[in-house]
């Protein structure tokens, strides 16, 4: 299966149509396109209209999660609705199965949230604000875990996790370590391993690097556009659960 992915395109009316040019002919190179959040600059409906226009009618299924920027204006339900109207599936703690020419692809998607990494993360101790931060990070990981488990009930050949926040530290290299707790969450990585994923893609880390691996050996790819420097990257995943592409 050819899985195309990109995140952090941060579209707005002043760049309408510019990103679309890079998507021409995507159906010749990929079977599905995953959008890893931060699709808008400030999460306004006007920006979401641009995103919807750019990703409509590409000839392949388009599946998205939202990112932190897409929540900025408090209009994330409208942002999601506009994408859905354009034919984009938006996941937030759900699983989706696509019947593709190469087999059944299962996608578990969630925006996720920060927390940090084992030994260097937020905790449920202290001020209510810190406990709320930690709790929200844990809840996002639990949502992903449930979504991935649910895919086992319907049977899939390949399983992919789609998040905005990073599940591993490796793809954050290049970002200041001080902000890693706000860029990633090790519990997302644990959910990906427990879910038996074949591939995990995320965004959010503009200065990070593309390739990483979970502790359980799942390939992780940071597809933030400033990292991949393209309209999308394509990863080939076989039904034997081995990543054979880039």
Short mmCIF file of N, CA and C in Angstrom, two decimals, residues 143-215:
data_model
loop_
_atom_site.label_atom_id
_atom_site.label_comp_id
_atom_site.label_asym_id
_atom_site.label_seq_id
_atom_site.Cartn_x
_atom_site.Cartn_y
_atom_site.Cartn_z
N UNK A 143 -7.47 7.46 23.74
CA UNK A 143 -8.34 7.47 22.56
C UNK A 143 -7.70 6.73 21.39
N UNK A 144 -6.42 7.01 21.18
CA UNK A 144 -5.71 6.33 20.09
C UNK A 144 -5.67 4.84 20.32
N UNK A 145 -5.38 4.43 21.54
CA UNK A 145 -5.31 3.00 21.86
C UNK A 145 -6.64 2.32 21.57
N UNK A 146 -7.75 2.96 21.95
CA UNK A 146 -9.07 2.36 21.70
C UNK A 146 -9.35 2.27 20.20
N UNK A 147 -8.99 3.31 19.47
CA UNK A 147 -9.24 3.30 18.03
C UNK A 147 -8.48 2.18 17.35
N UNK A 148 -7.23 1.99 17.75
CA UNK A 148 -6.41 0.94 17.14
C UNK A 148 -6.92 -0.45 17.53
N UNK A 149 -7.34 -0.61 18.78
CA UNK A 149 -7.90 -1.91 19.19
C UNK A 149 -9.15 -2.23 18.41
N UNK A 150 -9.96 -1.22 18.16
CA UNK A 150 -11.20 -1.43 17.43
C UNK A 150 -10.99 -1.95 16.02
N UNK A 151 -9.85 -1.61 15.43
CA UNK A 151 -9.57 -2.10 14.08
C UNK A 151 -9.37 -3.61 14.04
N UNK A 152 -8.96 -4.18 15.17
CA UNK A 152 -8.78 -5.63 15.23
C UNK A 152 -10.11 -6.36 15.11
N UNK A 153 -11.18 -5.70 15.53
CA UNK A 153 -12.49 -6.34 15.50
C UNK A 153 -13.02 -6.49 14.07
N UNK A 154 -12.53 -5.67 13.16
CA UNK A 154 -13.05 -5.73 11.79
C UNK A 154 -12.05 -6.37 10.83
N UNK A 155 -10.81 -6.51 11.24
CA UNK A 155 -9.80 -7.17 10.42
C UNK A 155 -9.23 -6.26 9.36
N UNK A 156 -7.94 -6.01 9.45
CA UNK A 156 -7.26 -5.19 8.45
C UNK A 156 -5.94 -5.86 8.08
N UNK A 157 -5.42 -5.52 6.92
CA UNK A 157 -4.13 -6.04 6.48
C UNK A 157 -2.97 -5.17 6.95
N UNK A 158 -3.20 -3.88 7.01
CA UNK A 158 -2.18 -2.92 7.43
C UNK A 158 -2.83 -1.93 8.38
N UNK A 159 -2.10 -1.55 9.42
CA UNK A 159 -2.63 -0.62 10.42
C UNK A 159 -1.69 0.57 10.56
N UNK A 160 -2.26 1.77 10.45
CA UNK A 160 -1.48 3.00 10.51
C UNK A 160 -2.06 3.91 11.60
N UNK A 161 -1.20 4.53 12.38
CA UNK A 161 -1.60 5.53 13.37
C UNK A 161 -1.33 6.92 12.80
N UNK A 162 -2.31 7.79 12.91
CA UNK A 162 -2.22 9.16 12.42
C UNK A 162 -2.44 10.11 13.58
N UNK A 163 -1.43 10.91 13.92
CA UNK A 163 -1.52 11.87 15.01
C UNK A 163 -0.91 13.20 14.58
N UNK A 164 -1.18 14.23 15.35
CA UNK A 164 -0.47 15.50 15.14
C UNK A 164 0.76 15.54 16.04
N UNK A 165 0.60 15.22 17.30
CA UNK A 165 1.71 15.24 18.25
C UNK A 165 2.60 14.02 18.04
N UNK A 166 3.87 14.18 18.34
CA UNK A 166 4.86 13.13 18.09
C UNK A 166 4.77 12.02 19.14
N UNK A 167 4.91 10.75 18.73
CA UNK A 167 4.90 9.65 19.68
C UNK A 167 6.28 9.23 20.17
N UNK A 168 7.33 9.78 19.58
CA UNK A 168 8.70 9.41 19.96
C UNK A 168 9.58 10.65 19.98
N UNK A 169 10.69 10.56 20.71
CA UNK A 169 11.63 11.67 20.78
C UNK A 169 12.47 11.81 19.51
N UNK A 170 12.70 10.70 18.85
CA UNK A 170 13.66 10.67 17.74
C UNK A 170 13.32 11.66 16.64
N UNK A 171 12.02 11.82 16.35
CA UNK A 171 11.63 12.73 15.28
C UNK A 171 11.59 14.18 15.75
N UNK A 172 11.88 14.42 17.02
CA UNK A 172 11.95 15.78 17.54
C UNK A 172 13.37 16.34 17.54
N UNK A 173 14.33 15.51 17.20
CA UNK A 173 15.72 15.98 17.19
C UNK A 173 15.86 17.15 16.22
N UNK A 174 16.41 18.23 16.72
CA UNK A 174 16.48 19.48 15.97
C UNK A 174 15.64 20.56 16.62
N UNK A 175 14.61 20.15 17.35
CA UNK A 175 13.81 21.07 18.15
C UNK A 175 14.49 21.27 19.51
N UNK A 176 14.35 22.45 20.13
CA UNK A 176 14.91 22.64 21.47
C UNK A 176 14.34 21.62 22.45
N UNK A 177 15.17 20.90 23.17
CA UNK A 177 14.65 19.88 24.10
C UNK A 177 13.68 20.44 25.13
N UNK A 178 13.83 21.73 25.45
CA UNK A 178 12.95 22.33 26.46
C UNK A 178 11.49 22.31 26.05
N UNK A 179 11.20 22.26 24.73
CA UNK A 179 9.80 22.29 24.30
C UNK A 179 9.28 20.91 23.90
N UNK A 180 10.09 19.87 24.05
CA UNK A 180 9.64 18.54 23.68
C UNK A 180 8.35 18.11 24.39
N UNK A 181 8.14 18.46 25.68
CA UNK A 181 6.88 18.08 26.32
C UNK A 181 5.65 18.68 25.65
N UNK A 182 5.84 19.75 24.87
CA UNK A 182 4.71 20.38 24.18
C UNK A 182 4.60 19.93 22.73
N UNK A 183 5.53 19.09 22.31
CA UNK A 183 5.54 18.57 20.95
C UNK A 183 5.18 17.10 20.86
N UNK A 184 5.36 16.36 21.96
CA UNK A 184 5.15 14.92 21.88
C UNK A 184 4.73 14.29 23.18
N UNK A 185 4.45 13.00 23.10
CA UNK A 185 3.84 12.29 24.21
C UNK A 185 4.20 10.81 24.09
N UNK A 186 4.97 10.31 25.04
CA UNK A 186 5.42 8.91 24.95
C UNK A 186 4.28 7.91 25.03
N UNK A 187 3.15 8.31 25.62
CA UNK A 187 2.02 7.39 25.71
C UNK A 187 1.40 7.12 24.34
N UNK A 188 1.52 8.07 23.43
CA UNK A 188 1.09 7.80 22.06
C UNK A 188 1.93 6.67 21.47
N UNK A 189 3.22 6.71 21.73
CA UNK A 189 4.10 5.63 21.25
C UNK A 189 3.73 4.29 21.84
N UNK A 190 3.39 4.27 23.12
CA UNK A 190 2.98 3.01 23.75
C UNK A 190 1.68 2.49 23.12
N UNK A 191 0.75 3.40 22.82
CA UNK A 191 -0.50 2.99 22.18
C UNK A 191 -0.25 2.42 20.79
N UNK A 192 0.69 3.02 20.07
CA UNK A 192 1.03 2.55 18.72
C UNK A 192 1.64 1.15 18.78
N UNK A 193 2.52 0.92 19.74
CA UNK A 193 3.10 -0.40 19.90
C UNK A 193 2.05 -1.43 20.31
N UNK A 194 1.22 -1.07 21.28
CA UNK A 194 0.20 -2.01 21.76
C UNK A 194 -0.81 -2.32 20.65
N UNK A 195 -1.03 -1.36 19.76
CA UNK A 195 -2.00 -1.55 18.70
C UNK A 195 -1.49 -2.34 17.51
N UNK A 196 -0.21 -2.70 17.53
CA UNK A 196 0.34 -3.49 16.43
C UNK A 196 0.37 -2.75 15.11
N UNK A 197 0.76 -1.48 15.15
CA UNK A 197 0.78 -0.67 13.94
C UNK A 197 1.95 -1.06 13.03
N UNK A 198 1.77 -0.76 11.76
CA UNK A 198 2.82 -0.95 10.77
C UNK A 198 3.55 0.34 10.47
N UNK A 199 2.90 1.45 10.72
CA UNK A 199 3.45 2.76 10.42
C UNK A 199 2.73 3.79 11.28
N UNK A 200 3.46 4.81 11.70
CA UNK A 200 2.85 5.94 12.42
C UNK A 200 3.35 7.23 11.78
N UNK A 201 2.43 8.15 11.51
CA UNK A 201 2.81 9.45 10.95
C UNK A 201 2.28 10.55 11.84
N UNK A 202 3.07 11.62 11.95
CA UNK A 202 2.68 12.77 12.76
C UNK A 202 3.25 14.03 12.14
N UNK A 203 2.90 15.16 12.70
CA UNK A 203 3.44 16.45 12.29
C UNK A 203 3.96 17.21 13.48
N UNK A 204 3.69 18.54 13.52
CA UNK A 204 3.90 19.41 14.66
C UNK A 204 5.35 19.86 14.86
N UNK A 205 6.32 19.02 14.56
CA UNK A 205 7.73 19.34 14.84
C UNK A 205 8.39 19.86 13.56
N UNK A 206 8.28 21.16 13.32
CA UNK A 206 8.77 21.75 12.08
C UNK A 206 10.28 21.64 11.94
N UNK A 207 10.98 21.66 13.05
CA UNK A 207 12.45 21.62 13.01
C UNK A 207 12.99 20.24 13.37
N UNK A 208 12.11 19.25 13.44
CA UNK A 208 12.53 17.90 13.77
C UNK A 208 13.09 17.18 12.56
N UNK A 209 13.13 15.86 12.65
CA UNK A 209 13.61 15.08 11.51
C UNK A 209 12.55 14.06 11.13
N UNK A 210 12.68 13.51 9.94
CA UNK A 210 11.61 12.70 9.39
C UNK A 210 11.47 11.33 10.04
N UNK A 211 12.57 10.63 10.27
CA UNK A 211 12.48 9.22 10.59
C UNK A 211 12.76 8.91 12.05
N UNK A 212 11.95 8.02 12.60
CA UNK A 212 12.14 7.52 13.96
C UNK A 212 11.50 6.16 14.09
N UNK A 213 11.62 5.58 15.28
CA UNK A 213 11.08 4.24 15.55
C UNK A 213 10.59 4.18 16.99
N UNK A 214 9.47 3.54 17.22
CA UNK A 214 9.00 3.34 18.60
C UNK A 214 9.87 2.29 19.28
N UNK A 215 9.71 2.18 20.58
CA UNK A 215 10.44 1.15 21.33
C UNK A 215 10.11 -0.24 20.82
#
